[in-house]
């Protein structure tokens, strides 16, 4: 974001871009050393420690002891290939996570080349001029050049939870340790909790106070989610089963055949076939890549496990301003003493009656506003009062009273050059301005009718008042001024065109949308009508009504109400807790400092990236980069698709391991020759790993992904139905391969020929499993139009490599194969594909059951 600085109100010069770049190269980035960051060597070291790798090395050693040097070398060659694939996947995941960490780092608003520029916090350098507002996280140690009611939370450095007041001091250019009020210094990592200020950076990175005391800023907290716990339990149970079966096979083989070395080799082969090393890898890859895909759609995932939770959201609580609307306020109507003026593009002169209203509304606003409403007010004055005496660029702001939860109004006190008194301008919620003006009941009733009339048209309404003050002592509160009511100003914020279709999509997906706004009920109702949001049988609940409800009553009311008006940020936390108490999975949007508790309490906190504060972003799980409601819905759609694909990948892994385990164990128990050696398992892993972590991850979402109810949050990844389907898929492939093996041996085929036929059937069956599991709703014939290049690369690569192993003599020898005829190959391919064809019938005849499986 770049805006031209108004030099008369922002005289602090910043660095030039060239100076900043030179200092960045000289002093380094504004960041502390990152702990836990994995480089390529570290990832390779982790892979070497994996049980699968160790088993392969042991198997290679046994081959050397048996004198099979070629087998040993080929096996170790395959080890290198598998290692390369694993390292690539891990490295790619690490880079994705690193990119996400970079995106989620705090950003800073600086002045460079006379322009306001929003840059990454790591790019801030010594000498930069920072512009700070309430809710910002300070990106570097700095000294304040100017400030207004500035206070910071320095608990990160001092442990003191009370915010400290800051003041400007002349000639303060050497940093002092934090602690205590009235210092001009602010510190990296601390939070602005009140006011605004301009500061010059004195120290960055390791030279800052947080660097000196050795407190590294931590990244994302690693949380154990139910899905991770489920995967860990599955891995543990399968690992135990694998060890027990491998030991049993070793003993049986050694006792019955007297060959303990080959028995150990068979035991290792069985252990490799059972070892579920793919599960945690797939979970990590899917979550990280899913977060990256969501980020490409302008939704940043700060906590990767949120991808898992998106598909479970049942209630979406959203702010009206900036999320449902464009946050581009324009003044629509002015009201003074019953008279009304509607602004439009016809440039009709503003009647004198309304000049004072616009004048004092501008005086009650910031001179260089960031707030959308105040920008609209300044634009109104520029359009209608530029040639009048009602704009006062030469007046000096002498005192200011901030907005507070107790009084939703603010006041600015101005010193005019030609007067010996101060002019007080106040604006805020009409009821707050009426309170300042001490309205009687009749005046309140008349005001309420006017406000409701404007609000019914979807406008946000502000009241404006004026007062005068003499003397040098300022009152403690705004009520001590003798205010005179001037009039009302109505502002409108257009609804985003994408909201209505996105809202329909939410309804179809079983997601309830709740609007939370600080506006009047009539304004909220008007917006709801425009976007098609039903109010609910409980009607609109206001902040005043909510404050009178106990928790039990609130839980009952939130079941039937979709609009909450005149809410203050602190009340959002009560709404979130009430919805959670009703069993809802809550996604909540927020942008301010006071929204942070609600964002943290929600299952999915969504901070505004464009207008949100750093505090809100750090408390949230997602950051909405474009502040658009439709982006939230798109993230939910992607999250559901990612979880669907994760479930398919996990089901495929489970299914494909059943024939691998069965062929490693059953032939030996039946007295047949062993089918598999470690080299065959490695070949199969070269199919399984890319299939489950690349092909399925890139698969487009099912067409009905947003036409089904949210997934229950406690629903396991492997439900009974999914386990049963995966088991049946694996068993059918196992039976097909055993049929081919038994038939070949029964008809006098050599051990090598039988192995080649069985292995071919298994590989084709595995590729068939990938194909039929691409969609659990649509048949093979209807999914070829779904774009997924990864799927075709994985399948084509596996098929070509299978052909090479069957036809190249050197590889046939390594795999212990004999040549097979084209007819035999076609027969094996037919049996392999037939073993998975039943699932196509299941999709067709058991369509509803298939849908339930996905859900």
Coordinates of C-alpha atoms in Angstrom, one line a residue, residues 450-704:
X450 CA -34.5 10.2 12.2
X451 CA -31.8 7.6 12.9
X452 CA -34.0 4.7 12.2
X453 CA -35.1 6.3 8.9
X454 CA -31.5 6.6 7.8
X455 CA -30.5 3.1 9.1
X456 CA -33.5 1.5 7.3
X457 CA -31.8 2.6 4.1
X458 CA -28.7 0.7 5.0
X459 CA -26.7 3.8 6.3
X460 CA -24.4 4.1 9.2
X461 CA -25.4 7.1 11.2
X462 CA -23.2 9.5 13.2
X463 CA -24.2 12.4 15.4
X464 CA -22.2 15.7 15.5
X465 CA -22.1 18.3 18.2
X466 CA -20.0 21.4 19.1
X467 CA -18.9 23.2 22.2
X468 CA -16.6 26.0 23.3
X469 CA -14.0 26.1 26.1
X470 CA -11.9 28.7 27.8
X471 CA -8.9 28.2 30.1
X472 CA -5.8 26.1 30.2
X473 CA -7.2 23.2 32.3
X474 CA -8.9 20.5 30.3
X475 CA -11.9 18.6 31.8
X476 CA -11.4 14.9 32.6
X477 CA -14.4 13.8 30.6
X478 CA -16.3 15.0 27.6
X479 CA -19.5 15.4 29.6
X480 CA -18.1 18.5 31.3
X481 CA -18.4 20.5 28.1
X482 CA -21.6 22.2 27.2
X483 CA -22.3 20.5 23.9
X484 CA -24.9 21.7 21.3
X485 CA -26.3 19.2 18.9
X486 CA -25.8 20.0 15.2
X487 CA -27.2 17.2 13.2
X488 CA -26.8 13.7 11.7
X489 CA -24.6 12.3 8.9
X490 CA -25.5 9.1 7.1
X491 CA -22.8 7.0 5.4
X492 CA -23.2 3.9 3.3
X493 CA -20.9 1.1 2.4
X494 CA -21.8 -0.8 -0.8
X495 CA -22.2 -4.6 -0.5
X496 CA -19.7 -6.7 -2.2
X497 CA -21.1 -8.3 -5.4
X498 CA -19.5 -11.7 -4.4
X499 CA -21.4 -11.9 -1.1
X500 CA -24.8 -13.0 -2.2
X501 CA -23.6 -16.0 -4.3
X502 CA -21.2 -17.0 -1.5
X503 CA -24.0 -16.8 1.0
X504 CA -26.1 -19.2 -1.1
X505 CA -23.1 -21.6 -1.2
X506 CA -22.9 -21.5 2.6
X507 CA -26.6 -22.3 2.9
X508 CA -26.2 -25.3 0.5
X509 CA -23.2 -26.5 2.5
X510 CA -25.1 -26.4 5.8
X511 CA -23.1 -23.5 7.2
X512 CA -25.0 -20.9 9.1
X513 CA -23.9 -17.3 8.6
X514 CA -24.2 -14.8 11.5
X515 CA -23.7 -11.0 11.0
X516 CA -22.1 -9.1 13.8
X517 CA -22.1 -5.3 13.5
X518 CA -21.8 -2.1 15.5
X519 CA -24.5 -0.5 13.3
X520 CA -28.1 0.0 14.1
X521 CA -30.6 -2.9 13.7
X522 CA -32.3 -1.2 10.8
X523 CA -28.9 -0.8 9.0
X524 CA -28.1 -4.4 9.6
X525 CA -31.5 -5.5 8.4
X526 CA -31.1 -3.5 5.2
X527 CA -27.7 -5.1 4.5
X528 CA -29.1 -8.6 5.3
X529 CA -32.0 -8.0 2.9
X530 CA -29.5 -7.0 0.1
X531 CA -27.4 -10.1 0.5
X532 CA -30.2 -12.6 1.2
X533 CA -29.3 -13.3 4.9
X534 CA -32.4 -14.5 6.9
X535 CA -32.8 -12.6 10.2
X536 CA -33.9 -15.8 12.0
X537 CA -37.0 -16.5 14.2
X538 CA -35.3 -14.8 17.2
X539 CA -35.1 -11.4 15.4
X540 CA -32.2 -9.0 15.7
X541 CA -30.4 -9.0 19.0
X542 CA -28.7 -5.7 20.1
X543 CA -25.7 -5.2 22.3
X544 CA -27.8 -3.7 25.0
X545 CA -30.1 -6.8 25.0
X546 CA -27.2 -9.2 25.0
X547 CA -25.6 -7.5 28.0
X548 CA -28.8 -8.2 30.0
X549 CA -28.8 -12.0 29.2
X550 CA -27.1 -14.6 31.3
X551 CA -25.1 -17.3 29.6
X552 CA -27.9 -19.8 29.5
X553 CA -30.4 -17.3 28.0
X554 CA -27.8 -16.2 25.5
X555 CA -27.3 -19.8 24.4
X556 CA -30.9 -20.2 23.7
X557 CA -31.2 -16.9 21.8
X558 CA -28.2 -17.5 19.5
X559 CA -29.8 -20.6 18.2
X560 CA -32.5 -18.6 16.4
X561 CA -30.9 -15.2 15.6
X562 CA -28.5 -14.5 12.7
X563 CA -28.0 -10.8 13.2
X564 CA -26.4 -9.0 16.1
X565 CA -26.4 -5.2 16.0
X566 CA -24.9 -2.4 18.1
X567 CA -22.2 -4.9 19.3
X568 CA -19.0 -3.9 20.9
X569 CA -15.9 -6.1 20.3
X570 CA -15.9 -7.4 23.9
X571 CA -19.4 -9.0 23.3
X572 CA -18.0 -11.1 20.5
X573 CA -16.3 -13.4 23.0
X574 CA -19.7 -14.1 24.7
X575 CA -21.2 -14.9 21.3
X576 CA -18.4 -17.3 20.4
X577 CA -18.7 -19.1 23.8
X578 CA -22.5 -19.3 23.5
X579 CA -22.3 -20.9 20.0
X580 CA -19.6 -23.3 21.2
X581 CA -21.7 -24.3 24.1
X582 CA -24.5 -25.2 21.6
X583 CA -22.1 -27.6 19.9
X584 CA -21.3 -25.4 16.9
X585 CA -17.9 -25.3 15.2
X586 CA -17.3 -21.5 15.0
X587 CA -15.4 -19.5 12.5
X588 CA -15.1 -15.8 13.6
X589 CA -13.8 -12.8 11.8
X590 CA -12.2 -9.8 13.5
X591 CA -9.9 -6.9 12.9
X592 CA -9.3 -4.9 16.1
X593 CA -7.3 -5.4 19.3
X594 CA -10.4 -6.1 21.3
X595 CA -11.4 -8.9 18.8
X596 CA -8.3 -11.0 19.7
X597 CA -10.0 -12.9 22.6
X598 CA -12.9 -13.9 20.4
X599 CA -10.6 -14.9 17.5
X600 CA -8.6 -17.1 19.9
X601 CA -11.7 -18.6 21.4
X602 CA -13.2 -19.5 18.1
X603 CA -12.3 -22.9 16.5
X604 CA -11.2 -20.9 13.4
X605 CA -10.2 -17.3 14.0
X606 CA -10.1 -15.2 10.8
X607 CA -8.3 -11.9 10.9
X608 CA -8.6 -9.1 8.3
X609 CA -5.3 -8.7 6.4
X610 CA -6.1 -5.4 4.8
X611 CA -7.5 -3.5 7.7
X612 CA -6.8 -5.8 10.7
X613 CA -4.3 -5.2 13.5
X614 CA -1.3 -7.3 14.1
X615 CA -2.9 -8.4 17.4
X616 CA -5.9 -9.8 15.6
X617 CA -3.7 -11.5 13.0
X618 CA -1.6 -13.2 15.7
X619 CA -4.7 -14.4 17.5
X620 CA -6.3 -15.8 14.4
X621 CA -5.8 -19.1 12.5
X622 CA -6.5 -17.6 9.1
X623 CA -5.7 -14.1 7.7
X624 CA -8.1 -12.9 5.0
X625 CA -5.7 -10.9 2.7
X626 CA -8.5 -9.2 0.7
X627 CA -11.1 -9.0 3.5
X628 CA -13.7 -10.5 1.2
X629 CA -16.4 -12.8 2.6
X630 CA -16.3 -14.9 -0.6
X631 CA -12.7 -15.7 0.1
X632 CA -13.7 -17.3 3.4
X633 CA -16.2 -19.5 1.6
X634 CA -13.6 -20.4 -1.0
X635 CA -11.3 -21.4 1.8
X636 CA -14.0 -23.7 3.3
X637 CA -14.5 -25.3 -0.1
X638 CA -10.8 -25.9 -0.5
X639 CA -10.5 -27.2 3.1
X640 CA -13.3 -29.7 2.5
X641 CA -11.7 -30.8 -0.8
X642 CA -8.3 -31.2 0.9
X643 CA -9.7 -33.4 3.7
X644 CA -11.6 -35.5 1.1
X645 CA -8.4 -36.1 -0.8
X646 CA -6.5 -36.8 2.4
X647 CA -9.0 -39.5 3.3
X648 CA -8.7 -41.0 -0.2
X649 CA -4.9 -41.0 0.1
X650 CA -5.0 -42.7 3.5
X651 CA -7.6 -45.2 2.3
X652 CA -5.4 -46.0 -0.7
X653 CA -2.3 -46.6 1.5
X654 CA -4.3 -48.9 3.7
X655 CA -5.8 -50.8 0.8
X656 CA -2.5 -51.2 -1.2
X657 CA -0.6 -52.5 1.8
X658 CA -3.0 -55.4 2.3
X659 CA -1.9 -57.4 -0.9
X660 CA 1.7 -56.4 -0.2
X661 CA 1.6 -57.8 3.3
X662 CA -0.4 -60.8 2.2
X663 CA 2.0 -61.7 -0.6
X664 CA 4.9 -61.4 1.9
X665 CA 3.4 -63.8 4.4
X666 CA 0.8 -66.2 2.8
X667 CA 3.0 -67.9 0.2
X668 CA 5.6 -68.7 2.9
X669 CA 2.9 -70.1 5.2
X670 CA 1.6 -72.3 2.3
X671 CA 5.0 -73.6 1.5
X672 CA 5.2 -71.7 -1.8
X673 CA 8.4 -69.9 -2.8
X674 CA 8.7 -66.3 -1.5
X675 CA 7.2 -63.7 -3.9
X676 CA 8.8 -60.5 -2.5
X677 CA 12.3 -59.4 -1.7
X678 CA 13.1 -56.0 -0.3
X679 CA 13.8 -54.7 -3.9
X680 CA 10.2 -55.4 -4.8
X681 CA 8.9 -53.5 -1.8
X682 CA 11.1 -50.5 -2.7
X683 CA 9.7 -50.6 -6.2
X684 CA 6.1 -50.5 -4.8
X685 CA 7.0 -47.7 -2.4
X686 CA 8.1 -45.7 -5.5
X687 CA 4.5 -45.9 -6.7
X688 CA 2.8 -45.5 -3.3
X689 CA 4.7 -42.4 -2.1
X690 CA 4.2 -40.2 -5.1
X691 CA 0.6 -41.4 -5.6
X692 CA -0.6 -40.7 -2.1
X693 CA 1.4 -37.4 -1.5
X694 CA 1.4 -35.9 -5.0
X695 CA -1.4 -37.4 -7.2
X696 CA -4.2 -37.4 -4.6
X697 CA -3.1 -34.1 -3.1
X698 CA -3.5 -32.4 -6.5
X699 CA -6.9 -34.0 -7.2
X700 CA -9.8 -31.5 -7.8
X701 CA -12.5 -31.5 -5.1
X702 CA -15.7 -33.5 -5.6
X703 CA -18.5 -31.6 -7.4
X704 CA -20.8 -31.8 -4.3

